[in-house]
Coordinates of C-alpha atoms and ligand atoms in Angstrom, one line a residue:
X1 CA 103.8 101.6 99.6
X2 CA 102.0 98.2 99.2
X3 CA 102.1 97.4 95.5
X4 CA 98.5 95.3 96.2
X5 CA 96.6 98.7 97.4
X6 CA 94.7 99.6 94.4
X7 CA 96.0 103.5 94.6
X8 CA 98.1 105.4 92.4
X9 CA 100.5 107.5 94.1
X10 CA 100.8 110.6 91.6
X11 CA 97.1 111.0 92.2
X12 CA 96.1 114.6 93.9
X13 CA 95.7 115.1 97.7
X14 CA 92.0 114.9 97.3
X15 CA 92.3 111.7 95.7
X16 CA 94.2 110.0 97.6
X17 CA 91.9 111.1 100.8
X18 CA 88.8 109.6 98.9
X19 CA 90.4 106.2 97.2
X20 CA 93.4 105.3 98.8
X21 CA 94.2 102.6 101.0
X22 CA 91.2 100.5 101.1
X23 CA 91.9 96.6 100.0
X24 CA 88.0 95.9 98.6
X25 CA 87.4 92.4 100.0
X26 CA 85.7 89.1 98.3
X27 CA 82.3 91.0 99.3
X28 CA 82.7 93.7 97.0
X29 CA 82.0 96.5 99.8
X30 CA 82.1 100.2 98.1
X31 CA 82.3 101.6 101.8
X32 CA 85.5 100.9 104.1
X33 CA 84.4 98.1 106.1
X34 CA 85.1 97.6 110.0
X35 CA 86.5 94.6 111.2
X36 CA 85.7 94.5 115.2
X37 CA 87.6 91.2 115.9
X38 CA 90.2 90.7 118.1
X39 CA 91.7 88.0 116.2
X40 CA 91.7 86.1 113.1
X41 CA 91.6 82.1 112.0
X42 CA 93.5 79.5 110.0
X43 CA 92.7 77.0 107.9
X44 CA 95.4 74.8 109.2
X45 CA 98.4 74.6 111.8
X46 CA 101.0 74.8 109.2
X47 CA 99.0 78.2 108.2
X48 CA 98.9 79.6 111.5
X49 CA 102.5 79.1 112.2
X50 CA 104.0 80.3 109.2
X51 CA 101.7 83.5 109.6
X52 CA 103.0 83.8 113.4
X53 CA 106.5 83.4 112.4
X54 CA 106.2 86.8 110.0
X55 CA 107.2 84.2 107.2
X56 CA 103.8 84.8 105.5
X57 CA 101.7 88.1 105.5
X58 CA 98.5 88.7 107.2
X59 CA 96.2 89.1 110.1
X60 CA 97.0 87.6 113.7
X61 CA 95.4 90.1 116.4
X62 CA 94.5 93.3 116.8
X63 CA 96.6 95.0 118.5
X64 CA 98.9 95.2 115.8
X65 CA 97.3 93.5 112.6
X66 CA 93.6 95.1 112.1
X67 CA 92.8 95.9 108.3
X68 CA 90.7 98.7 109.2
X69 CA 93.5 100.1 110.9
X70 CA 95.5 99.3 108.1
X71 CA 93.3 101.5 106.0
X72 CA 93.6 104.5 107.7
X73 CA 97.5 103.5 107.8
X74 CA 97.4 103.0 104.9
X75 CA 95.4 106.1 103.4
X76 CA 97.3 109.1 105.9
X77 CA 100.7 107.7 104.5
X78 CA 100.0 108.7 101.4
X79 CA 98.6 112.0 102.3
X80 CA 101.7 112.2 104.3
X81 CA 103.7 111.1 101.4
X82 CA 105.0 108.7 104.2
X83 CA 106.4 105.1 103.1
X84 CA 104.9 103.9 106.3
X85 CA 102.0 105.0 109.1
X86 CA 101.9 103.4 112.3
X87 CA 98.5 104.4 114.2
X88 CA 98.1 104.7 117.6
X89 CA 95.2 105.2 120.3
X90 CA 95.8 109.1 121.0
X91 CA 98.0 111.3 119.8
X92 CA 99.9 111.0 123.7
X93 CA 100.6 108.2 122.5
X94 CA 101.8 108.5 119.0
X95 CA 104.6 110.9 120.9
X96 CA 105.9 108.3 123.7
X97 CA 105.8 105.1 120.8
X98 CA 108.2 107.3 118.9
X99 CA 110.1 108.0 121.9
X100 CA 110.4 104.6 123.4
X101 CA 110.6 103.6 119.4
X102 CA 113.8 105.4 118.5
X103 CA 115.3 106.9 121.9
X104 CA 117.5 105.5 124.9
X105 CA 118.8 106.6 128.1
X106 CA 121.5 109.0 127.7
X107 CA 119.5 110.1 125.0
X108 CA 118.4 114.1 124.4
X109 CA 115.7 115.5 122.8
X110 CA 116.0 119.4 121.8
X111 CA 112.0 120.6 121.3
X112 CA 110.2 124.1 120.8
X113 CA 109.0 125.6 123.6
X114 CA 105.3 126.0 122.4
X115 CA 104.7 122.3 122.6
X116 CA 101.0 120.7 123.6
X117 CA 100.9 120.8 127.9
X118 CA 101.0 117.3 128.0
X119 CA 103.8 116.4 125.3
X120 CA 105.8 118.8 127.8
X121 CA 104.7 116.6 130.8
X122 CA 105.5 113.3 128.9
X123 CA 109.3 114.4 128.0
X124 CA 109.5 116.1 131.3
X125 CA 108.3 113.7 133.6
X126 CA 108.0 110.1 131.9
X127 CA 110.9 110.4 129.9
X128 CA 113.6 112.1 132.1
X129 CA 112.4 109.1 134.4
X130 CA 114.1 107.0 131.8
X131 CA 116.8 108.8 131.8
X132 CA 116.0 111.1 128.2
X133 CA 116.2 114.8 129.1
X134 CA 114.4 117.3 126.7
X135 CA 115.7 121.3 126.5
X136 CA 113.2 124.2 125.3
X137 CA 113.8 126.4 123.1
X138 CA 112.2 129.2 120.8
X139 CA 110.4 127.7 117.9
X140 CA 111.3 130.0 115.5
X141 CA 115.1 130.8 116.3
X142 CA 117.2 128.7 114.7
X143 CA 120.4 129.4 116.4
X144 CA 118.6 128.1 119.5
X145 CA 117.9 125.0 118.4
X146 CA 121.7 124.5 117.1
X147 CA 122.8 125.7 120.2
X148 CA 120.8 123.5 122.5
X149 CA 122.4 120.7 120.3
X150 CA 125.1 118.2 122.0
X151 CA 126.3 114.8 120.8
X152 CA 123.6 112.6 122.5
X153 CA 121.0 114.4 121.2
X154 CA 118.9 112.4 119.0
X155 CA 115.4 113.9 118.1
X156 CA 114.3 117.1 117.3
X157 CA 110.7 117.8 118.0
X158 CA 108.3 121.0 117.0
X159 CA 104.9 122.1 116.6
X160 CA 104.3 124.6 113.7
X161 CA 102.8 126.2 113.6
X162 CA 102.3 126.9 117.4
X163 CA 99.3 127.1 119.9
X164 CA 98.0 129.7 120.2
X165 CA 100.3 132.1 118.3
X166 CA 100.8 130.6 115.5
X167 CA 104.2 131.1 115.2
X168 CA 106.4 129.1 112.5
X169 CA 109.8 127.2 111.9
X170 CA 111.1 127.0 108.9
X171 CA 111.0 122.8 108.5
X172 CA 113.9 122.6 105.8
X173 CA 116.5 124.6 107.6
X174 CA 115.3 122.4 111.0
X175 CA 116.1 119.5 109.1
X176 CA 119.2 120.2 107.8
X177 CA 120.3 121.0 111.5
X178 CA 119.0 117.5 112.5
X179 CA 120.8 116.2 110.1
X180 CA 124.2 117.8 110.5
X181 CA 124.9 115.3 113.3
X182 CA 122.4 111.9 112.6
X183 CA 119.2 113.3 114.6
X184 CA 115.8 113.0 113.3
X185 CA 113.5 115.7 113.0
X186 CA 109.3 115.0 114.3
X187 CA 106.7 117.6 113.3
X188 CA 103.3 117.5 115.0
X189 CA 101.0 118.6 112.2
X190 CA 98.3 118.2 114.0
X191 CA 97.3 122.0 113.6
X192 CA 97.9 122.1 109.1
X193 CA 97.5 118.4 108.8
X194 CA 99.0 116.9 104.9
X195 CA 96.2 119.0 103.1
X196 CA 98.1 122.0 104.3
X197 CA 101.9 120.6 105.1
X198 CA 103.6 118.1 103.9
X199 CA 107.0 117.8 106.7
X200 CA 108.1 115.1 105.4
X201 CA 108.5 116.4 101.6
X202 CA 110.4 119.4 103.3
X203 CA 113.1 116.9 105.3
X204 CA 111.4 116.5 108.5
X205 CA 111.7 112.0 109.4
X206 CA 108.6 111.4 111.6
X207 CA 104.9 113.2 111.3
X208 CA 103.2 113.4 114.5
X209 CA 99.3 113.3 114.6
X210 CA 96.5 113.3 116.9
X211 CA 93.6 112.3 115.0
X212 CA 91.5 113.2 117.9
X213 CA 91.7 116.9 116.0
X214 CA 91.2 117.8 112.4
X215 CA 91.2 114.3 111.1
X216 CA 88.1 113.1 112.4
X217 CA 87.2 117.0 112.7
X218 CA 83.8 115.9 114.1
X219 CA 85.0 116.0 117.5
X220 CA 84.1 112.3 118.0
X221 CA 86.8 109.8 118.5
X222 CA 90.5 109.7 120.4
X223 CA 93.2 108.3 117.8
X224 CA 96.9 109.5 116.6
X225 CA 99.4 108.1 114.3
X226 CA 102.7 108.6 113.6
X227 CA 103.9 108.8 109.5
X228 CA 107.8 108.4 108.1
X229 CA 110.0 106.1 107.0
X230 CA 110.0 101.9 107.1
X231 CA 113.5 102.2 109.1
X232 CA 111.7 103.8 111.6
X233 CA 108.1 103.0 111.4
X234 CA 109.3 99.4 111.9
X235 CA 110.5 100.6 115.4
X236 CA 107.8 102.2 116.3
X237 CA 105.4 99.5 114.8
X238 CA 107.7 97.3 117.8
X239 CA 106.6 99.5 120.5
X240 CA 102.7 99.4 119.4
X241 CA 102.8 95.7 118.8
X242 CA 104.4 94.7 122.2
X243 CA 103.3 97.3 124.4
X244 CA 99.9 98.1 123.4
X245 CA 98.6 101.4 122.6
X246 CA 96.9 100.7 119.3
X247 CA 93.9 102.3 118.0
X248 CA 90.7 100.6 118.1
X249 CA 89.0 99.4 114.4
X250 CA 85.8 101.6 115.1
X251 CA 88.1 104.9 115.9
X252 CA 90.2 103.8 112.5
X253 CA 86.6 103.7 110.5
X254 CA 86.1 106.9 111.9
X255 CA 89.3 109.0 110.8
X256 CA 89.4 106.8 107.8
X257 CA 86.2 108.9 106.4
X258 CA 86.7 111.8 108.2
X259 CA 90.0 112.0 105.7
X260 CA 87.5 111.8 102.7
X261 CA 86.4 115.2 103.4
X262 CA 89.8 116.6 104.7
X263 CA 90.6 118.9 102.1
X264 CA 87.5 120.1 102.0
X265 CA 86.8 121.2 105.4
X266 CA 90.7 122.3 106.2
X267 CA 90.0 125.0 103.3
X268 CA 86.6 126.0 104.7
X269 CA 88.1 126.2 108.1
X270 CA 90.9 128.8 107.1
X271 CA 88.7 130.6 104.9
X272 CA 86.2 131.0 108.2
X273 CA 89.9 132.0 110.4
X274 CA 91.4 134.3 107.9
X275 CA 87.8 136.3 107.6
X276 CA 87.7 136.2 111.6
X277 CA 91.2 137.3 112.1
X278 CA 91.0 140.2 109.4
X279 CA 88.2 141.2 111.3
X280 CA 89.1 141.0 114.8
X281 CA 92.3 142.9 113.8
X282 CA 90.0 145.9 113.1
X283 CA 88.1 145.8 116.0
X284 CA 89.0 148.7 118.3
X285 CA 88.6 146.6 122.2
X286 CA 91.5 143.9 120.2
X287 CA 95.3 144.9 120.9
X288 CA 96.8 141.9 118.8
X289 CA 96.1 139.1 116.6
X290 CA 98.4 136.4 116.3
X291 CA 97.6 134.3 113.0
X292 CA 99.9 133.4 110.4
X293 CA 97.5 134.2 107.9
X294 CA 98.0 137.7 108.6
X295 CA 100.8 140.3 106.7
X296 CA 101.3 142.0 110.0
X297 CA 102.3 138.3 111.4
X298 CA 106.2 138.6 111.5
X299 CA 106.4 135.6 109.2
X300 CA 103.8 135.7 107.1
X301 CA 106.3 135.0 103.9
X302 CA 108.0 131.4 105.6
X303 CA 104.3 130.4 106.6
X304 CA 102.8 131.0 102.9
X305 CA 106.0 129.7 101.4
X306 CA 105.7 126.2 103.9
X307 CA 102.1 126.1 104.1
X308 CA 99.5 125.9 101.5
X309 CA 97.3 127.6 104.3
X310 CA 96.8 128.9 107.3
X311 CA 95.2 127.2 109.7
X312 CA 92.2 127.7 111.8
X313 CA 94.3 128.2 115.4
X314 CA 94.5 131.6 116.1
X315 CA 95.3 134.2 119.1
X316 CA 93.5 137.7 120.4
X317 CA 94.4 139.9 122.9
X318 CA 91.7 142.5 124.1
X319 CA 92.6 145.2 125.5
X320 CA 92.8 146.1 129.5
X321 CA 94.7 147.7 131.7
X322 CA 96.9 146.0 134.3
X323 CA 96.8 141.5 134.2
X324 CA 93.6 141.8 136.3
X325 CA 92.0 144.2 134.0
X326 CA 93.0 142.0 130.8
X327 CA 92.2 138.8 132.4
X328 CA 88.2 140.6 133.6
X329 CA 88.0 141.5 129.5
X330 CA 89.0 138.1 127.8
X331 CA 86.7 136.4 130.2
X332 CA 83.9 138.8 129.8
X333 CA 84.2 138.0 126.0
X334 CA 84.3 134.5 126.5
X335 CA 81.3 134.8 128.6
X336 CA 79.1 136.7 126.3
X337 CA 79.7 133.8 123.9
X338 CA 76.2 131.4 123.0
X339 CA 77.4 129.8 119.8
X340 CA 81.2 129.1 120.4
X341 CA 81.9 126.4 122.6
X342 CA 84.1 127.3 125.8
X343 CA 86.6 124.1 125.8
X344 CA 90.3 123.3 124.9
X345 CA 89.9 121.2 122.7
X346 CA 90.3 122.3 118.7
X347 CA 89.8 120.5 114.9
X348 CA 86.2 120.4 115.4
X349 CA 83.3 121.6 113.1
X350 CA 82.2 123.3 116.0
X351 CA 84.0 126.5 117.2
X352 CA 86.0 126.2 120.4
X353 CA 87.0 129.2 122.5
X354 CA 89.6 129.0 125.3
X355 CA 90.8 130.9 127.8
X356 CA 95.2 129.8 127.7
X357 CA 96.4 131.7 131.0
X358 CA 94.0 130.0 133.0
X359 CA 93.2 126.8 131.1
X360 CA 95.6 124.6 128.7
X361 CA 98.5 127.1 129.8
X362 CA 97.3 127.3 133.5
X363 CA 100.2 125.0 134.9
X364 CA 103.3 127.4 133.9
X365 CA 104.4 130.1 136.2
X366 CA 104.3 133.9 135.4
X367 CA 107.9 133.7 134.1
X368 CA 107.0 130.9 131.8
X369 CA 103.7 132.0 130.5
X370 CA 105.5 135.7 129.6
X371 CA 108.4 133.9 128.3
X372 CA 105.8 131.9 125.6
X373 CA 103.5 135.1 125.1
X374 CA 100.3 133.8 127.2
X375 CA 99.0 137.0 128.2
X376 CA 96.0 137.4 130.3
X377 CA 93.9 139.2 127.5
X378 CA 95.0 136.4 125.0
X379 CA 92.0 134.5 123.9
X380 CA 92.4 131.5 121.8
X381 CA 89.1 130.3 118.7
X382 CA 89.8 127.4 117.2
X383 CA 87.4 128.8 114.2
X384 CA 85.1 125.5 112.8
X385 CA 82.6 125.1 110.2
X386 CA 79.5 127.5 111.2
X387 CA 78.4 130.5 109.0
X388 CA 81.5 133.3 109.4
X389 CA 78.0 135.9 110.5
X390 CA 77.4 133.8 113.4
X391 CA 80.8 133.5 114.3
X392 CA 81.2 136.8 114.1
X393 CA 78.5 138.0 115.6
X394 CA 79.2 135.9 118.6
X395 CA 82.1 137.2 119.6
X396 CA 80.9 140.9 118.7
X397 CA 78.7 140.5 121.8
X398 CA 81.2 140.7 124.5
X399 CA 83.7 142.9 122.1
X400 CA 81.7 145.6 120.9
X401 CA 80.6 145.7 124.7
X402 CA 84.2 146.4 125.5
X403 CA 85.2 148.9 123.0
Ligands
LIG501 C1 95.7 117.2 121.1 C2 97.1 117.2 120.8 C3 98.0 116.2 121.1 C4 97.6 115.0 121.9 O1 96.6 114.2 121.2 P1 95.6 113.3 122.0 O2 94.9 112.7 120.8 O3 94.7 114.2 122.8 O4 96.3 112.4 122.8 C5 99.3 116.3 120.6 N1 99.7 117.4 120.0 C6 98.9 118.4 119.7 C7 99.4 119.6 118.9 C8 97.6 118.4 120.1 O5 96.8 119.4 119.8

């Protein structure tokens, strides 16, 4: 950490959210500023040149020295427990700086097979163009992830917990099998974010983020970052700085105060997701609820001994007979909706409601979708900030007209 951020680091995650990272300048500004500019100015040639060599700190241009970018930086790092944050313009491409950061051809990546449909397309497509080939395996089955391991590979890469089952890996023992042989473990957080997990504290190298989800969590700006280690960040802060996807001082401003109220709002989302999935577990048109929160979720006791909560992600299946049948009663639930908003996207105030099988997971075959448990009936809330009643009774609609 920088020792001229006015922050101290043994402060509590709420703090830190609030008061960290922000460098008050000569105006005395209580708020984070923004600094829209694209570059900066010197007061003399010798000033700009020792600045351009790296010989002397400060700003040069945006697309890699912006201190309102540096605030957020600045303030998720800590959050993280990170000694450095790199931000990027969307969480895409958070994921392919770390890869072009840290990864080479030859190179192999071992990653969970409940990954985010377009991280899948990014390793599948982009990267085994460069010569980097990924293999899937089941997130929570740590043999499979030892066995998938050769000598060239190099990252390890998982989402826990996953969408939309929230299934979990245990982080430690995935680092330690990173480790074994000099890989580096990445965890997209982007479901828990730090007021929930901390990866890096259990051994993981690199935290993922889009900030497009729960750290704006107003549904209002595309961002991502990516949170570790100087020996790596400094890699990764390469790629951004030479190849360009850095995040815009407005969208910084944004995420930086939408990580004020982070705590906040990540304990009033799984307090809204636990009450939903306790009660859509009773309901009699429901099969199944996947949510970790649950005791009847196979691992309940790794998720409340990693997490310090649950998450507001979580999986229904309604009953119905036959695919067609299953698929007729999800979307008949869906459609009685009037509150919840029918979209993919998630870590948003508002409730979202998504269809996988024929949406986000839509793309992967019938072997595929029963291999990662996307059944026709499942039905995916991303539960937000409304009252639980409404919520409730929103979804009641179409499933009390089913039972
Ligand atoms: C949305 C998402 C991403 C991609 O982030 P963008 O900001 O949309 O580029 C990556 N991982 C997970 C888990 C996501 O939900």
């Amino acid at each position: 950490m920088d020792p001229n951020v006015p922050y101290e680091p043994d402060w509590a995650l709420a703090t830190l959210a609030i008061r960290a990272g922000h460098e008050r300048t000569a105006e005395q500004e209580h708020a984070e500023p923004i600094f829209p500019t694209s570059s900066f100015v010197y007061g003399s040639a010798a000033e700009a040149a020792a600045k351009f060599a790296g010989e002397e700190p400060g700003n040069i241009y945006s697309r890699f020295t912006n201190p309102t970018v540096r605030t957020f930086e600045r303030r998720l790092a800590a959050l993280e427990g990170g000694e450095r944050c790199v931000a990027t313009s969307s969480g895409m491409a958070a994921i392919l700086s770390t890869a072009l950061a840290l990864l080479k051809a030859g190179d192999e990546i071992v990653a969970s097979r409940s990954l985010f449909g377009s991280t899948v397309s990014l390793f599948d497509k982009y990267l085994g163009k460069l010569g980097i080939t990924t293999r899937y395996v089941e997130l929570s089955d740590l043999d499979a992830w030892e066995a998938a391991m050769t000598p060239a590979t190099r990252l390890l890469f998982a989402e826990t917990p996953s969408n939309p089952l929230s299934e979990v890996v245990d982080i430690a023992a995935l680092a330690e099998i990173a480790h074994r042989q000099d890989a580096l473990l990445a965890i997209d957080n982007c479901f828990l974010t730090p007021a929930l997990q901390q990866p890096l504290a259990l051994g993981a190298d690199l935290v993922i983020h889009s900030a497009t989800k729960y750290l704006d969590g107003q549904g209002r700006a595309i961002g991502g970052a990516v949170v570790g280690r100087d020996r790596e960040l400094e890699e990764v802060f390469g790629v951004v700085r030479t190849c360009g996807p850095c995040l815009s001082p407005f969208n910084a401003w944004i995420f930086t105060k939408g990580l004020e109220t982070l705590a906040l709002r990540m304990r009033a989302h799984c307090d809204n997701a636990r009450a939903l999935a306790e009660w859509l577990e009773a309901h009699p048109a429901v099969a199944r609820v996947h949510y970790s929160g649950l005791e009847s979720h196979p691992q309940h006791a790794l998720a409340a001994r990693q997490q310090q909560g649950f998450g507001a992600v979580l999986g229904f299946e309604v009953k119905g007979s036959g695919a067609e049948g299953s698929r007729q009663a999800a979307w008949s639930v869906i459609d009685a909706t009037r509150l919840l908003s029918i979209t993919g996207n998630l870590g948003d105030v508002k409730s979202t409601i998504t269809h996988p099988a024929t949406t986000t997971h839509g793309r992967l075959s019938a072997e595929q979708k029963a291999a990662a448990g996307i059944t026709e009936g499942l039905i995916r809330v991303a539960v937000g900030l409304e009252a639980f009643e409404d919520i409730r009774g929103d979804l009641a609609r179409g499933l009390d007209a089913l039972a």
